[in-house]
Amino acid sequence: MSQKQLKEAFISNLNGTSLLEISAGLSLPPLCLLCRGLLLILYYLHHGKPVSSRKHSLLLDFLVLVSPLLFSCTVLSPIIFFIPVILAAFCAGIFSKIYGQTKREARVPFGQIVQEFQKACLDPECIPAITVFRVYVNVLTSISILAVDFPQYPRRYAKAETYGTGAMDLGVGAFIFGNALVCPEVRQKPHTAQPRFSSLARQVFSVWPLISLGVGRLLSVKSIEYHEHTSEYGVHWNFFFTLALVRLAASLLLAIFPRQKAWLVALAVAVLYQLLLSTTSLKVFILHGSDGRGSRLGFLDANREGLFSLFGYLAIYLASVQVGLWLLQRRSSVRGWLEALGGLALAVLGLSVLLQLCQACAEPVSRRVANLPFCAWVLAHCLLLLGFFVLTDLTLVFTKLLVKGSSVPCCWKVVQPPGSGKKHGMEVEPVGRQDELSQLCLISAINKNQLLFFLLANVMTGAVNILIDTIHSKAAFTLCILHLYMFFNCLIMYILHARNIVLKFW
């Protein structure tokens, strides 16, 4: 077999992993974020000032926010269920140290602190969990697209061939989910009167970079005979085309139907598509081609997975628009967000029940056809991760209120103190502090140029695969390559952010 055939076989015919293992993996990014925030607060508590060195800030962010994820999906994957426990214990130790020191100084009962925390008012214009969710989806995707070509990346985490739940299968749906959370239909103010199809016109213009990237990827892959998994999207199709067409189709539907009813449109699309899969020969065509033997004759046959999975991804996108609209409802207090956490938990529970019913009555999860179980699975786990990030932010807000003057970048800003907060040493975060710290934050840096970060990761992945025999690499070499690859990508984003450069011209 040629090198190209070996690499294609290496990522083909896989079956995914368990839902429990994926859920355990999803707890790692919020725990890393919590650990970084607590370390910054502890540093402020001991030194009376935030970390001011950009080099130290970048190094801390990379080692705490990115490096643990690299280890957890490679050499530490056999103990993936223990890693969240270890990180949680470490975070609990830091919090205990912070609380112990502040309690000696303030001498305020814990119950009273909790009451004041619930009354604290947060900045309603910014929801850090959405930003962090989108950035981490990008980071995890960037790690996986290169790590999957190394033997240290468990095959069960890679994309499943037909049925199954691999970590990378979830990543594709999460990318759609994250884009929908900040789409124009979500960000548009409810009272703003705009022409019904104005958003659609803007989307037609805004997706041309995605179509250009899709064409560029197609031409480059074919010209250098780069290895590709044909049954993923087809012969000519790729994820850039999927993302562009899903955004256009969603804008068209939301121009026709009220955006407040996006979840009903999503449900209708997903259910009707599942009925077609279950009652017609459509599923057989998608999985086995027009001749039943995997033929790729003609454009439709050659790209059947990419074209028909658009319906499932469209349902995910529309449902995510509803989530975005719900999240942007004004909740000014901590108490309001604690109630929202309860809503997220109920949604996750409901979708999990739907997933089990779909798998029992219809068919298992399949990213390849993007069926109804796949939609329910993606939405449930994305809401779970989003809920984890909201909980992390609230924990950091509580800890910041304990330490007078402390701040954490990409975390909620308290805009109004509790009624008796100042008396007990709690205070509002200074107005300029958040902007100052955001310059030292890797999350802010990646968020500023997310598409560029994703594109750079794809280019670097191709370069590494061309230069290195990845499938025969040793563990130490693999970890070294992955860390250099991710650090280079993060460093570029960090430099652009430090110079306030946003490479977006559409």
Short mmCIF file of C-alpha atoms in Angstrom, two decimals:
data_model
loop_
_atom_site.label_atom_id
_atom_site.label_comp_id
_atom_site.label_asym_id
_atom_site.label_seq_id
_atom_site.Cartn_x
_atom_site.Cartn_y
_atom_site.Cartn_z
CA MET A 1 0.00 0.00 0.00
CA SER A 2 1.15 3.54 -0.74
CA GLN A 3 1.56 6.11 2.04
CA LYS A 4 -1.71 7.74 0.93
CA GLN A 5 -3.58 4.43 1.13
CA LEU A 6 -2.07 3.63 4.52
CA LYS A 7 -3.21 6.95 5.97
CA GLU A 8 -6.69 6.58 4.49
CA ALA A 9 -7.01 3.07 5.97
CA PHE A 10 -5.76 4.43 9.31
CA ILE A 11 -8.78 6.74 9.66
CA SER A 12 -11.41 4.48 8.05
CA ASN A 13 -13.83 1.77 9.26
CA LEU A 14 -14.01 3.01 12.87
CA ASN A 15 -16.90 2.72 15.33
CA GLY A 16 -16.50 5.59 17.82
CA THR A 17 -16.62 5.45 21.60
CA SER A 18 -19.20 5.61 24.41
CA LEU A 19 -21.33 8.62 25.28
CA LEU A 20 -19.96 8.48 28.82
CA GLU A 21 -16.35 8.81 27.65
CA ILE A 22 -17.22 11.77 25.45
CA SER A 23 -19.03 13.42 28.37
CA ALA A 24 -15.94 12.91 30.55
CA GLY A 25 -13.82 14.53 27.85
CA LEU A 26 -16.20 17.50 27.64
CA SER A 27 -15.60 18.28 31.31
CA LEU A 28 -11.90 18.93 30.68
CA PRO A 29 -12.07 22.35 28.90
CA PRO A 30 -14.24 23.95 31.65
CA LEU A 31 -11.96 22.51 34.34
CA CYS A 32 -8.90 23.88 32.52
CA LEU A 33 -10.60 27.27 32.30
CA LEU A 34 -11.49 27.15 36.00
CA CYS A 35 -7.95 26.17 36.91
CA ARG A 36 -6.50 29.09 34.91
CA GLY A 37 -8.91 31.56 36.53
CA LEU A 38 -8.23 30.35 40.07
CA LEU A 39 -4.47 30.49 39.50
CA LEU A 40 -4.77 34.12 38.32
CA ILE A 41 -6.86 35.05 41.36
CA LEU A 42 -4.39 33.29 43.67
CA TYR A 43 -1.51 35.17 42.02
CA TYR A 44 -3.35 38.47 42.57
CA LEU A 45 -4.05 37.54 46.18
CA HIS A 46 -0.34 36.99 46.87
CA HIS A 47 1.17 39.77 44.73
CA GLY A 48 -1.55 42.43 44.73
CA LYS A 49 -1.47 42.77 40.94
CA PRO A 50 -2.42 40.69 37.88
CA VAL A 51 0.09 38.89 35.65
CA SER A 52 1.54 41.72 33.60
CA SER A 53 4.06 39.91 31.37
CA ARG A 54 2.63 38.90 28.00
CA LYS A 55 5.12 36.06 27.70
CA HIS A 56 4.14 34.64 31.07
CA SER A 57 0.45 35.09 30.28
CA LEU A 58 0.76 33.23 26.96
CA LEU A 59 2.79 30.45 28.56
CA LEU A 60 0.30 30.06 31.42
CA ASP A 61 -2.67 30.02 29.05
CA PHE A 62 -1.08 27.46 26.75
CA LEU A 63 0.08 25.15 29.55
CA VAL A 64 -3.25 25.25 31.40
CA LEU A 65 -5.84 25.74 28.64
CA VAL A 66 -4.35 23.72 25.76
CA SER A 67 -1.65 21.30 26.89
CA PRO A 68 -3.90 19.15 29.15
CA LEU A 69 -6.19 18.55 26.18
CA LEU A 70 -3.25 17.37 24.07
CA PHE A 71 -2.24 14.86 26.71
CA SER A 72 -5.81 13.69 27.40
CA CYS A 73 -6.44 12.72 23.77
CA THR A 74 -3.11 10.93 23.34
CA VAL A 75 -0.96 9.28 26.02
CA LEU A 76 -3.41 9.91 28.90
CA SER A 77 -6.50 8.68 27.03
CA PRO A 78 -6.47 5.31 28.89
CA ILE A 79 -7.16 7.19 32.14
CA ILE A 80 -9.55 9.77 30.68
CA PHE A 81 -12.09 9.20 33.48
CA PHE A 82 -9.51 10.06 36.16
CA ILE A 83 -8.25 13.30 34.58
CA PRO A 84 -11.39 15.35 35.41
CA VAL A 85 -11.21 14.08 39.00
CA ILE A 86 -7.56 15.14 39.27
CA LEU A 87 -8.23 18.58 37.76
CA ALA A 88 -11.31 19.10 39.94
CA ALA A 89 -9.32 18.18 43.06
CA PHE A 90 -6.56 20.61 42.03
CA CYS A 91 -9.13 23.40 41.50
CA ALA A 92 -10.75 22.61 44.86
CA GLY A 93 -7.34 22.89 46.53
CA ILE A 94 -6.69 26.31 44.99
CA PHE A 95 -10.16 27.56 45.92
CA SER A 96 -9.74 26.29 49.48
CA LYS A 97 -6.47 28.20 49.76
CA ILE A 98 -8.08 31.40 48.43
CA TYR A 99 -11.15 31.08 50.63
CA GLY A 100 -9.11 30.23 53.71
CA GLN A 101 -6.97 33.33 53.36
CA THR A 102 -9.87 35.71 52.58
CA LYS A 103 -11.99 34.28 55.41
CA ARG A 104 -9.29 35.11 57.95
CA GLU A 105 -9.26 38.69 56.73
CA ALA A 106 -13.00 39.30 56.21
CA ARG A 107 -14.52 37.00 58.87
CA VAL A 108 -17.82 36.81 56.97
CA PRO A 109 -20.07 33.70 57.31
CA PHE A 110 -20.14 31.53 54.21
CA GLY A 111 -23.95 31.69 54.02
CA GLN A 112 -23.88 35.46 53.90
CA ILE A 113 -21.29 35.40 51.13
CA VAL A 114 -23.51 33.07 49.10
CA GLN A 115 -26.51 35.38 49.52
CA GLU A 116 -24.51 38.39 48.38
CA PHE A 117 -23.15 36.39 45.45
CA GLN A 118 -26.68 35.55 44.27
CA LYS A 119 -27.59 39.25 44.29
CA ALA A 120 -24.50 40.27 42.32
CA CYS A 121 -25.27 41.84 38.92
CA LEU A 122 -23.35 40.74 35.84
CA ASP A 123 -22.66 42.53 32.58
CA PRO A 124 -25.75 41.66 30.46
CA GLU A 125 -24.04 42.66 27.21
CA CYS A 126 -21.45 39.89 27.37
CA ILE A 127 -21.87 36.14 27.87
CA PRO A 128 -18.33 34.73 28.17
CA ALA A 129 -19.53 31.11 27.95
CA ILE A 130 -20.52 31.60 24.29
CA THR A 131 -17.11 33.00 23.37
CA VAL A 132 -15.25 30.30 25.28
CA PHE A 133 -17.43 27.57 23.77
CA ARG A 134 -16.68 28.70 20.21
CA VAL A 135 -12.96 29.11 20.90
CA TYR A 136 -12.64 25.70 22.53
CA VAL A 137 -14.48 23.99 19.68
CA ASN A 138 -11.87 25.54 17.39
CA VAL A 139 -9.01 24.45 19.65
CA LEU A 140 -10.27 20.88 20.05
CA THR A 141 -10.89 20.62 16.31
CA SER A 142 -7.39 21.89 15.55
CA ILE A 143 -5.88 19.35 17.93
CA SER A 144 -7.91 16.45 16.55
CA ILE A 145 -7.41 17.03 12.82
CA LEU A 146 -3.66 16.51 13.24
CA ALA A 147 -3.60 14.15 16.23
CA VAL A 148 -5.89 11.66 14.44
CA ASP A 149 -3.05 10.88 12.02
CA PHE A 150 -0.82 9.70 14.89
CA PRO A 151 -1.14 6.25 16.50
CA GLN A 152 -1.29 7.76 20.01
CA TYR A 153 -4.70 9.27 19.19
CA PRO A 154 -7.21 6.50 20.06
CA ARG A 155 -9.07 5.20 17.01
CA ARG A 156 -12.30 5.31 19.01
CA TYR A 157 -12.06 9.13 19.12
CA ALA A 158 -11.87 9.44 15.33
CA LYS A 159 -14.91 9.80 13.07
CA ALA A 160 -17.06 6.69 12.89
CA GLU A 161 -17.44 5.12 9.46
CA THR A 162 -21.23 4.75 9.42
CA TYR A 163 -22.71 4.41 12.91
CA GLY A 164 -21.11 5.46 16.19
CA THR A 165 -20.19 8.41 18.37
CA GLY A 166 -16.58 9.47 17.94
CA ALA A 167 -15.23 12.64 19.53
CA MET A 168 -14.51 14.06 16.08
CA ASP A 169 -18.10 13.34 15.00
CA LEU A 170 -19.27 15.61 17.81
CA GLY A 171 -16.75 18.26 16.79
CA VAL A 172 -18.37 18.67 13.36
CA GLY A 173 -21.80 19.26 14.89
CA ALA A 174 -20.37 21.51 17.60
CA PHE A 175 -18.83 23.73 14.92
CA ILE A 176 -22.30 24.22 13.39
CA PHE A 177 -23.76 24.84 16.86
CA GLY A 178 -21.14 27.46 17.73
CA ASN A 179 -21.63 29.36 14.48
CA ALA A 180 -25.39 29.52 14.95
CA LEU A 181 -25.04 30.99 18.47
CA VAL A 182 -23.68 34.24 17.02
CA CYS A 183 -25.40 34.36 13.64
CA PRO A 184 -27.06 37.65 12.51
CA GLU A 185 -30.54 36.33 13.33
CA VAL A 186 -29.47 35.87 16.96
CA ARG A 187 -27.59 39.15 17.30
CA GLN A 188 -30.33 41.24 15.71
CA LYS A 189 -32.19 43.27 18.34
CA PRO A 190 -35.83 42.22 18.80
CA HIS A 191 -37.17 45.76 18.35
CA THR A 192 -35.07 46.49 15.25
CA ALA A 193 -37.23 46.83 12.16
CA GLN A 194 -35.41 45.44 9.13
CA PRO A 195 -36.54 44.19 5.71
CA ARG A 196 -37.52 40.53 5.94
CA PHE A 197 -34.82 39.28 3.58
CA SER A 198 -32.02 41.69 4.52
CA SER A 199 -30.29 39.06 6.68
CA LEU A 200 -30.40 36.60 3.79
CA ALA A 201 -28.71 39.13 1.50
CA ARG A 202 -25.96 39.70 4.08
CA GLN A 203 -25.44 35.95 4.50
CA VAL A 204 -25.08 35.46 0.72
CA PHE A 205 -22.25 37.94 0.80
CA SER A 206 -20.68 36.68 4.03
CA VAL A 207 -20.36 33.01 3.00
CA TRP A 208 -18.16 33.62 -0.02
CA PRO A 209 -14.97 33.15 2.05
CA LEU A 210 -16.24 29.69 3.11
CA ILE A 211 -17.01 28.75 -0.49
CA SER A 212 -13.59 30.05 -1.56
CA LEU A 213 -11.91 28.00 1.18
CA GLY A 214 -13.91 24.96 0.13
CA VAL A 215 -12.79 25.33 -3.47
CA GLY A 216 -9.21 25.96 -2.34
CA ARG A 217 -9.20 22.86 -0.17
CA LEU A 218 -10.68 20.74 -2.97
CA LEU A 219 -8.08 21.89 -5.49
CA SER A 220 -5.14 21.51 -3.10
CA VAL A 221 -6.18 18.04 -1.89
CA LYS A 222 -6.64 16.74 -5.43
CA SER A 223 -3.49 18.37 -6.81
CA ILE A 224 -1.10 16.90 -4.22
CA GLU A 225 -3.03 13.62 -3.83
CA TYR A 226 -3.48 14.23 -0.11
CA HIS A 227 -5.14 11.41 1.81
CA GLU A 228 -8.89 11.87 2.36
CA HIS A 229 -11.79 9.90 3.81
CA THR A 230 -14.21 9.77 0.86
CA SER A 231 -17.18 8.44 2.83
CA GLU A 232 -16.99 11.47 5.13
CA TYR A 233 -18.46 14.01 2.69
CA GLY A 234 -17.88 12.54 -0.75
CA VAL A 235 -15.40 13.00 -3.58
CA HIS A 236 -15.62 16.78 -4.09
CA TRP A 237 -17.47 17.98 -1.00
CA ASN A 238 -15.94 19.26 2.26
CA PHE A 239 -17.02 20.92 5.50
CA PHE A 240 -16.53 24.47 4.19
CA PHE A 241 -19.25 23.87 1.59
CA THR A 242 -21.52 22.35 4.26
CA LEU A 243 -21.11 25.32 6.59
CA ALA A 244 -21.75 27.83 3.79
CA LEU A 245 -24.90 26.15 2.46
CA VAL A 246 -26.32 25.50 5.94
CA ARG A 247 -25.97 29.19 6.80
CA LEU A 248 -27.69 30.21 3.56
CA ALA A 249 -30.54 27.72 3.97
CA ALA A 250 -31.07 28.72 7.60
CA SER A 251 -31.20 32.41 6.68
CA LEU A 252 -33.80 31.65 4.00
CA LEU A 253 -35.99 29.68 6.42
CA LEU A 254 -35.65 32.32 9.16
CA ALA A 255 -36.66 34.99 6.66
CA ILE A 256 -39.87 33.02 6.06
CA PHE A 257 -40.62 31.77 9.58
CA PRO A 258 -40.33 33.78 12.83
CA ARG A 259 -36.92 33.31 14.40
CA GLN A 260 -38.58 32.79 17.79
CA LYS A 261 -39.99 29.55 16.32
CA ALA A 262 -36.65 28.31 15.01
CA TRP A 263 -36.84 25.21 17.20
CA LEU A 264 -40.12 24.16 15.54
CA VAL A 265 -38.57 24.52 12.09
CA ALA A 266 -35.54 22.54 13.29
CA LEU A 267 -37.76 19.78 14.66
CA ALA A 268 -39.77 19.63 11.43
CA VAL A 269 -36.63 19.38 9.27
CA ALA A 270 -35.03 16.70 11.47
CA VAL A 271 -38.18 14.57 11.77
CA LEU A 272 -39.10 14.76 8.08
CA TYR A 273 -35.54 13.88 7.08
CA GLN A 274 -35.54 10.93 9.49
CA LEU A 275 -38.85 9.73 8.05
CA LEU A 276 -37.33 9.82 4.57
CA LEU A 277 -34.34 7.82 5.79
CA SER A 278 -36.54 5.23 7.49
CA THR A 279 -39.33 4.81 4.93
CA THR A 280 -37.56 5.23 1.59
CA SER A 281 -34.41 3.96 -0.07
CA LEU A 282 -32.60 7.24 0.67
CA LYS A 283 -30.45 5.76 3.47
CA VAL A 284 -29.36 2.86 1.28
CA PHE A 285 -28.42 5.32 -1.47
CA ILE A 286 -26.38 7.49 0.93
CA LEU A 287 -24.52 4.52 2.44
CA HIS A 288 -24.08 2.30 -0.63
CA GLY A 289 -24.55 4.46 -3.72
CA SER A 290 -26.92 4.12 -6.65
CA ASP A 291 -25.74 0.63 -7.56
CA GLY A 292 -25.60 -0.67 -3.96
CA ARG A 293 -21.83 -1.24 -4.22
CA GLY A 294 -20.52 2.21 -3.28
CA SER A 295 -20.49 3.74 -6.76
CA ARG A 296 -19.41 7.35 -7.25
CA LEU A 297 -20.87 8.02 -10.71
CA GLY A 298 -22.17 11.55 -11.25
CA PHE A 299 -22.03 14.57 -8.93
CA LEU A 300 -24.94 13.52 -6.70
CA ASP A 301 -23.64 9.97 -6.27
CA ALA A 302 -20.07 11.14 -5.74
CA ASN A 303 -21.01 13.58 -2.98
CA ARG A 304 -24.13 11.98 -1.54
CA GLU A 305 -22.95 12.10 2.12
CA GLY A 306 -22.13 15.79 2.01
CA LEU A 307 -25.28 16.79 0.14
CA PHE A 308 -27.89 14.86 2.13
CA SER A 309 -26.30 15.43 5.54
CA LEU A 310 -27.07 19.11 4.97
CA PHE A 311 -30.60 18.44 6.28
CA GLY A 312 -29.33 17.18 9.62
CA TYR A 313 -26.83 20.01 10.00
CA LEU A 314 -29.54 22.51 9.07
CA ALA A 315 -31.72 21.17 11.89
CA ILE A 316 -28.81 21.53 14.34
CA TYR A 317 -28.16 25.09 13.14
CA LEU A 318 -31.80 26.15 13.51
CA ALA A 319 -32.08 24.61 16.98
CA SER A 320 -28.87 26.40 17.95
CA VAL A 321 -30.34 29.72 16.79
CA GLN A 322 -33.13 29.14 19.32
CA VAL A 323 -30.51 28.45 22.02
CA GLY A 324 -28.69 31.66 21.12
CA LEU A 325 -31.89 33.71 21.34
CA TRP A 326 -32.67 32.17 24.73
CA LEU A 327 -29.18 32.83 26.08
CA LEU A 328 -29.29 36.48 25.01
CA GLN A 329 -32.41 37.17 27.06
CA ARG A 330 -31.43 39.77 29.64
CA ARG A 331 -30.36 38.12 32.89
CA SER A 332 -28.62 40.71 34.98
CA SER A 333 -28.15 38.76 38.20
CA VAL A 334 -26.30 35.64 39.24
CA ARG A 335 -29.63 34.22 40.42
CA GLY A 336 -31.00 34.54 36.89
CA TRP A 337 -28.08 32.58 35.46
CA LEU A 338 -28.41 29.90 38.11
CA GLU A 339 -31.99 29.47 36.92
CA ALA A 340 -30.73 29.37 33.33
CA LEU A 341 -28.36 26.57 34.33
CA GLY A 342 -31.40 24.63 35.49
CA GLY A 343 -33.00 25.21 32.09
CA LEU A 344 -29.90 23.93 30.32
CA ALA A 345 -29.88 20.84 32.54
CA LEU A 346 -33.53 20.11 31.68
CA ALA A 347 -32.81 20.55 27.95
CA VAL A 348 -29.86 18.16 28.16
CA LEU A 349 -32.02 15.63 29.99
CA GLY A 350 -34.83 15.92 27.45
CA LEU A 351 -32.49 15.55 24.47
CA SER A 352 -30.78 12.58 26.10
CA VAL A 353 -34.15 10.85 26.51
CA LEU A 354 -34.96 11.66 22.87
CA LEU A 355 -31.60 10.22 21.82
CA GLN A 356 -32.24 6.95 23.63
CA LEU A 357 -35.75 6.68 22.16
CA CYS A 358 -34.46 7.39 18.64
CA GLN A 359 -31.72 4.79 18.94
CA ALA A 360 -34.19 2.23 20.30
CA CYS A 361 -36.96 2.87 17.76
CA ALA A 362 -35.14 4.11 14.66
CA GLU A 363 -31.36 3.67 14.29
CA PRO A 364 -28.05 4.50 16.01
CA VAL A 365 -26.24 7.82 15.71
CA SER A 366 -24.74 8.39 12.27
CA ARG A 367 -22.75 11.48 11.37
CA ARG A 368 -22.47 10.16 7.83
CA VAL A 369 -26.19 10.65 7.17
CA ALA A 370 -26.74 13.22 10.00
CA ASN A 371 -29.90 11.47 11.18
CA LEU A 372 -32.24 12.48 14.00
CA PRO A 373 -30.24 10.61 16.71
CA PHE A 374 -27.12 12.47 15.54
CA CYS A 375 -28.92 15.83 15.86
CA ALA A 376 -30.20 14.99 19.35
CA TRP A 377 -26.74 13.78 20.44
CA VAL A 378 -24.93 16.88 19.16
CA LEU A 379 -27.42 19.29 20.73
CA ALA A 380 -27.41 17.46 24.08
CA HIS A 381 -23.63 17.41 24.38
CA CYS A 382 -23.18 20.98 23.12
CA LEU A 383 -25.67 22.21 25.71
CA LEU A 384 -23.85 20.14 28.33
CA LEU A 385 -20.53 21.78 27.45
CA LEU A 386 -22.15 25.22 27.37
CA GLY A 387 -23.65 24.58 30.80
CA PHE A 388 -20.23 23.55 32.12
CA PHE A 389 -18.78 26.86 30.91
CA VAL A 390 -21.60 28.90 32.51
CA LEU A 391 -21.01 27.06 35.80
CA THR A 392 -17.27 27.74 35.52
CA ASP A 393 -17.88 31.46 34.95
CA LEU A 394 -20.20 31.69 37.94
CA THR A 395 -17.62 29.92 40.12
CA LEU A 396 -14.97 32.41 39.03
CA VAL A 397 -17.33 35.33 39.72
CA PHE A 398 -17.86 34.00 43.24
CA THR A 399 -14.10 33.67 43.76
CA LYS A 400 -13.42 37.15 42.36
CA LEU A 401 -15.87 38.63 44.82
CA LEU A 402 -13.88 37.02 47.63
CA VAL A 403 -10.63 38.65 46.51
CA LYS A 404 -10.98 42.41 46.37
CA GLY A 405 -9.76 43.89 43.06
CA SER A 406 -9.03 40.58 41.31
CA SER A 407 -10.01 39.95 37.71
CA VAL A 408 -9.99 37.09 35.20
CA PRO A 409 -9.98 37.67 31.43
CA CYS A 410 -12.89 36.24 29.43
CA CYS A 411 -15.00 35.97 32.57
CA TRP A 412 -18.13 37.87 33.62
CA LYS A 413 -17.66 41.38 34.92
CA VAL A 414 -19.65 42.35 38.02
CA VAL A 415 -21.28 45.66 37.12
CA GLN A 416 -23.08 46.22 40.40
CA PRO A 417 -21.98 45.07 43.85
CA PRO A 418 -24.25 43.26 46.29
CA GLY A 419 -26.14 45.51 48.69
CA SER A 420 -23.56 45.18 51.44
CA GLY A 421 -20.65 43.99 49.33
CA LYS A 422 -18.25 46.83 50.01
CA LYS A 423 -18.69 46.47 53.71
CA HIS A 424 -17.41 42.91 53.53
CA GLY A 425 -14.57 43.52 51.15
CA MET A 426 -16.40 42.80 47.89
CA GLU A 427 -16.29 45.32 45.07
CA VAL A 428 -17.19 45.85 41.47
CA GLU A 429 -14.53 45.02 38.92
CA PRO A 430 -12.86 48.24 37.68
CA VAL A 431 -14.18 49.37 34.32
CA GLY A 432 -10.88 49.34 32.47
CA ARG A 433 -9.54 46.15 33.98
CA GLN A 434 -11.34 43.75 31.66
CA ASP A 435 -10.05 45.43 28.50
CA GLU A 436 -6.55 45.51 29.92
CA LEU A 437 -6.58 41.82 30.77
CA SER A 438 -8.22 40.73 27.51
CA GLN A 439 -4.99 41.75 25.76
CA LEU A 440 -3.23 39.05 27.76
CA CYS A 441 -5.75 36.30 27.07
CA LEU A 442 -5.27 33.49 24.58
CA ILE A 443 -9.04 32.94 24.37
CA SER A 444 -9.58 36.56 23.30
CA ALA A 445 -6.74 36.23 20.79
CA ILE A 446 -8.23 33.15 19.10
CA ASN A 447 -11.74 34.58 19.24
CA LYS A 448 -10.62 37.64 17.30
CA ASN A 449 -9.49 35.58 14.28
CA GLN A 450 -11.36 32.29 14.58
CA LEU A 451 -11.64 31.51 10.86
CA LEU A 452 -7.97 32.31 10.35
CA PHE A 453 -7.06 30.03 13.28
CA PHE A 454 -9.06 27.17 11.75
CA LEU A 455 -7.55 27.78 8.31
CA LEU A 456 -4.01 27.96 9.72
CA ALA A 457 -4.59 24.68 11.58
CA ASN A 458 -5.72 23.00 8.35
CA VAL A 459 -2.69 24.27 6.44
CA MET A 460 -0.28 23.23 9.20
CA THR A 461 -1.93 19.80 9.42
CA GLY A 462 -1.35 19.28 5.71
CA ALA A 463 2.27 20.43 5.99
CA VAL A 464 3.00 18.09 8.91
CA ASN A 465 1.44 15.13 7.09
CA ILE A 466 3.48 15.79 3.97
CA LEU A 467 6.76 16.13 5.88
CA ILE A 468 6.32 13.43 8.54
CA ASP A 469 5.40 9.75 8.56
CA THR A 470 2.78 10.25 11.25
CA ILE A 471 1.41 6.71 11.55
CA HIS A 472 4.78 5.29 12.65
CA SER A 473 5.68 8.06 15.14
CA LYS A 474 6.70 7.36 18.73
CA ALA A 475 4.84 8.90 21.68
CA ALA A 476 7.50 11.46 22.65
CA PHE A 477 7.88 12.64 19.07
CA THR A 478 4.09 12.87 18.65
CA LEU A 479 3.67 15.00 21.77
CA CYS A 480 6.51 17.25 20.69
CA ILE A 481 5.02 17.78 17.20
CA LEU A 482 1.49 18.39 18.53
CA HIS A 483 2.70 20.91 21.12
CA LEU A 484 4.82 22.79 18.57
CA TYR A 485 1.94 22.79 16.10
CA MET A 486 -0.59 24.15 18.61
CA PHE A 487 1.84 26.62 20.15
CA PHE A 488 2.70 28.03 16.72
CA ASN A 489 -0.99 28.46 15.85
CA CYS A 490 -1.71 30.09 19.22
CA LEU A 491 1.35 32.32 19.01
CA ILE A 492 0.27 33.71 15.62
CA MET A 493 -3.17 34.53 17.03
CA TYR A 494 -1.60 36.07 20.12
CA ILE A 495 0.70 38.32 18.08
CA LEU A 496 -2.20 39.46 15.86
CA HIS A 497 -4.31 40.19 18.93
CA ALA A 498 -1.51 42.11 20.64
CA ARG A 499 -1.26 44.30 17.53
CA ASN A 500 -5.06 44.58 17.27
CA ILE A 501 -5.12 42.99 13.81
CA VAL A 502 -8.33 41.31 12.63
CA LEU A 503 -7.95 39.59 9.27
CA LYS A 504 -11.53 39.89 8.12
CA PHE A 505 -12.53 41.85 5.04
CA TRP A 506 -16.01 40.57 4.22
#
